[in-house]
Amino acid sequence: MKRSLGEKIFDVINYSLMILLVVITLYPFLYVLAVSLNDPFDTIKGGITIFPRIFTLDNYKEIFNYPSIGRAALISTLRTVIGTITGVFSTAIVAYVLSRKDFFARKLVTTLFIITMYVGGGLVPEYLLIRGLGLMNNFLVYILPGLINPFNLIVVRAYIETLPSELQESAMIDGANDFVIFLKVILPLCIPVLATIALFIAVGHWNSWFDTYLYCGGNKNLTTLQYELQKILANAAASSTTIDYYSNLDPTRTMRVTPQSLRMAMTIITTLPIVLVYPFLQKYFIKGMTLGAIKN
């Protein structure tokens, strides 16, 4: 079938807009990557686009030369993995309970969770609570306070409510208890929505640094990668020149990088792990969010 002139013009405009959108979306990331891989003193001249002019890994070597970076990266990885697994499981099991119509306190508990989305005690009461619970300078402070997110809980509960109730009734007839039903019936069917909230939780844990500053800043063995990078970034931001940066950090060190190059390299280090994980969860992401928002 021959296409009309109007259809051809529409296709050209449509493709052009899509390409422009892709360029606008990718260019900032490609620029940051190019600067992080370019010679730091050559970058000062300007003119970098999406490819490094003088390729070097000095910016990354400088960051990983800090003795605390390796340990901090391990703590961040452990926090992200443990926090995501426990967060997903806790959210799923509470959502299952709240989805059961025979749970007598269903509306009350749901309302209490929703209230926490709009009303908070504030930074000082939260700090006093953490200190009172004995979680200061404790790895569990990364896991327990944010174990269940109300938004994720509502999404998972709505998803479970879309599942046929006959599945649970059949399992009960076969003699399965609530815990068996949750593990062998509900949990396998909730993989799409659980993968979705797992991404949310993992990104939150990986990017978090302020709780480290508040609760574990005094314990060098528990500081996270984001916190250590934030310290380097703050020192670089406070330095107007490369000489000032090295004078504040360690006067005996030889100048190898600039504060700007450091910032770009840090951005890639913090972003890359999530970018690599996202494609594996993308197929669940849209399905989980769509089905989780259908009911109510």
Coordinates of N, CA and C in Angstrom, one line a residue, residues 62 66 235 242-256:
E62 N 42.6 7.9 41.4 CA 42.7 8.8 42.5 C 41.7 8.5 43.6
Y66 N 42.1 6.1 47.9 CA 41.7 6.4 49.3 C 41.6 5.1 50.0
N235 N 35.0 18.3 50.0 CA 36.4 18.9 50.0 C 36.7 19.5 48.7
T242 N 42.9 23.4 42.1 CA 43.4 22.0 42.3 C 44.5 22.1 43.5
I243 N 45.3 23.2 43.5 CA 46.3 23.3 44.6 C 45.6 23.4 45.9
D244 N 44.5 24.1 46.0 CA 43.8 24.2 47.3 C 43.3 22.9 47.7
Y245 N 42.8 22.1 46.7 CA 42.2 20.8 47.0 C 43.3 19.9 47.6
Y246 N 44.4 19.8 47.1 CA 45.5 19.0 47.6 C 46.1 19.5 48.9
S247 N 46.1 20.8 49.0 CA 46.6 21.4 50.3 C 45.7 21.0 51.5
N248 N 44.4 21.0 51.2 CA 43.4 20.7 52.3 C 43.5 19.2 52.6
L249 N 43.7 18.4 51.5 CA 43.7 16.9 51.7 C 45.0 16.3 52.2
D250 N 46.0 16.6 51.5 CA 47.3 16.1 51.9 C 48.4 16.9 51.1
P251 N 49.1 17.8 51.8 CA 50.0 18.6 51.1 C 51.2 17.9 50.4
T252 N 51.4 16.7 50.9 CA 52.6 15.9 50.3 C 52.3 15.2 49.0
R253 N 51.0 15.2 48.6 CA 50.6 14.4 47.4 C 50.9 15.2 46.1
T254 N 51.2 14.5 45.1 CA 51.4 15.1 43.8 C 50.1 15.4 43.1
M255 N 50.0 16.6 42.4 CA 48.7 16.9 41.8 C 48.5 16.0 40.5
R256 N 47.4 15.3 40.5 CA 47.1 14.4 39.4 C 45.8 14.7 38.7

